[in-house]
Amino acid sequence: MRSHKLLFLIFLILYFIAGISLLITGSVAHRHASQFSHITGYSLISGAGFIIALGVIIIVLTALGLVGAYKNRLNLLKIFIVSLVIILLLQLIAAIVAFTLRNKAKDQLHTELKESLTDYKNGNENTITEWNRLQQKWSCCGVDKTDDWKNYTKDGKPPSSCCPNNDCTQPMVNGTVYFDRGCYESASNLFFQYSKALGGVSIFFFFIEIAGLGLAIFLLRDLKNNYGSV
């Protein structure tokens, strides 16, 4: 029983680290996504919120498993096992949904950016601020190209945020004063950067969780054999 308990405690340490990692990743993703929510939509924020919630649940579940193992409480271990099975199923479902809808998510992001140009034209302050921030931060212009601004500004020219340091008087190396990359490319790269990072972490800890589930079941069996109903 001692070996099973020791291995289970090691798993809990790794699981706690996983929870902290998800919490940090989700918080960073949420901070980045919230800066551009009016022009990219709220799907990124929702995804980040899910990651944060999962991280919190894992941390709480780790504490539950720790108390159950340390105090030899069968009921707590049973709750831990059931909860872990549910989390595994949710992770599996989320992975399948994310893989299935990945192209739709890219199309939705492109649509949100396109539609936000109208809000920019209508003087929506949040949209204007976020577009200017986006273009300066990622050195991009328009959704796909600078011509995207043709019908959405008063003079038909891209905003000054399409230029380095908002200065459209000095040509760049490419011979123009405007950034030559569309912001959709940058936004989608950021989106899938977090998606890939989360996917890698999820796959890694998915197998650790399966091992932890097995250890929890073995420990529960050992406790039943030694203590009966505790």
Short mmCIF file of C-alpha atoms in Angstrom, two decimals, residues 24 34 46 50 71 78 87 97 103 117 122 129 131 139 143 148 150 156 167 179-180 188 198 218:
data_model
loop_
_atom_site.label_atom_id
_atom_site.label_comp_id
_atom_site.label_asym_id
_atom_site.label_seq_id
_atom_site.Cartn_x
_atom_site.Cartn_y
_atom_site.Cartn_z
CA ILE A 24 -1.23 30.73 -15.75
CA SER A 34 -9.40 40.89 -23.68
CA SER A 46 -14.39 32.06 -23.48
CA PHE A 50 -12.47 27.45 -19.71
CA LYS A 71 -6.20 10.62 6.03
CA LYS A 78 -14.07 7.91 -4.47
CA ILE A 87 -12.38 15.65 -16.29
CA VAL A 97 -14.60 19.54 -30.72
CA ASN A 103 -11.29 25.69 -39.52
CA LEU A 117 -14.29 47.57 -39.72
CA ASN A 122 -19.05 54.37 -37.30
CA THR A 129 -8.66 51.71 -29.86
CA TRP A 131 -7.62 48.22 -34.08
CA SER A 139 2.92 45.52 -37.27
CA VAL A 143 -7.72 42.29 -42.10
CA ASP A 148 -9.28 46.71 -46.54
CA LYS A 150 -10.43 51.84 -48.42
CA GLY A 156 -9.90 56.04 -47.92
CA ASP A 167 4.34 57.90 -38.55
CA PHE A 179 2.72 47.47 -42.88
CA ASP A 180 2.32 44.91 -45.64
CA SER A 188 -4.89 33.61 -36.13
CA LEU A 198 -2.77 23.98 -24.63
CA PHE A 218 -5.24 0.75 -6.49
#
